[in-house]
Amino acid sequence: MKELQDLDLNLLKLLKAVVETRNTHAAADKLGISQTSVSRGMAKLRETFGDQLFLRKAHGVELQSWQRNLPKRPMKCTPL
């Protein structure tokens, strides 16, 4: 597991696209990048979070059960 402080914040855009589309090919199209780049980015996210993040399905990916309980909208963060 890598340190969260070392996370490339662009990977969060990639994660959002995969969550929204539930498909790495569609996420790549949405972001204007290759599917290979999406796969590499997902590998970095899996390493950072120490979690598979998604379950592979025949026609895309599915959120793992614990992720389905996350809020639909991100929480607002305020500076300390």
XYZ file of C-alpha atoms in Angstrom:
80
model
C 0.000 0.000 0.000
C 1.381 3.391 -0.978
C 1.060 6.638 0.920
C -2.089 8.603 0.123
C -0.042 11.822 0.020
C 1.755 10.430 -3.057
C -1.503 9.921 -4.985
C -1.663 11.557 -8.403
C -4.892 13.561 -8.121
C -5.586 13.017 -11.832
C -6.281 9.404 -10.919
C -9.365 10.590 -9.039
C -10.826 11.831 -12.340
C -10.130 8.423 -13.791
C -11.775 6.694 -10.825
C -14.842 8.939 -11.138
C -15.181 8.090 -14.841
C -14.962 4.344 -14.156
C -17.534 4.612 -11.352
C -19.915 6.573 -13.591
C -19.558 4.388 -16.677
C -18.915 1.037 -14.964
C -16.668 0.239 -17.921
C -12.971 0.903 -18.518
C -13.406 1.310 -22.293
C -16.222 3.832 -21.829
C -14.208 5.654 -19.156
C -11.275 5.879 -21.571
C -13.533 7.332 -24.282
C -15.015 9.814 -21.820
C -11.556 10.981 -20.726
C -10.038 10.932 -24.214
C -7.310 8.473 -23.247
C -6.505 4.874 -24.129
C -8.036 1.914 -22.333
C -4.472 0.864 -21.480
C -3.989 4.170 -19.634
C -7.187 3.543 -17.672
C -5.974 0.052 -16.739
C -2.610 1.388 -15.603
C -4.283 4.117 -13.589
C -6.592 1.597 -11.955
C -3.554 -0.527 -11.053
C -1.997 2.505 -9.331
C -5.236 3.137 -7.429
C -5.457 -0.503 -6.350
C -1.874 -0.301 -5.088
C -2.501 2.977 -3.265
C -5.685 1.838 -1.535
C -4.711 -1.802 -1.099
C -8.069 -2.863 -2.529
C -9.365 -4.289 -5.791
C -11.901 -1.397 -5.929
C -14.100 -3.151 -8.515
C -15.300 -6.617 -9.381
C -14.763 -7.550 -13.028
C -17.916 -8.536 -14.891
C -18.519 -9.768 -18.433
C -19.411 -6.296 -19.711
C -17.566 -3.966 -17.387
C -16.936 -3.550 -13.686
C -19.109 -3.402 -10.596
C -18.534 -1.636 -7.308
C -17.688 -3.864 -4.390
C -20.410 -4.163 -1.765
C -18.786 -1.774 0.738
C -18.645 0.985 -1.891
C -22.373 0.885 -2.581
C -22.947 2.395 0.864
C -20.807 5.471 0.206
C -22.587 8.826 -0.180
C -23.607 9.661 -3.752
C -22.147 13.150 -3.462
C -18.708 13.916 -2.078
C -18.549 15.623 1.264
C -17.412 19.244 1.303
C -14.028 19.813 2.849
C -13.140 23.013 4.607
C -9.625 24.230 5.348
C -8.432 23.770 8.904
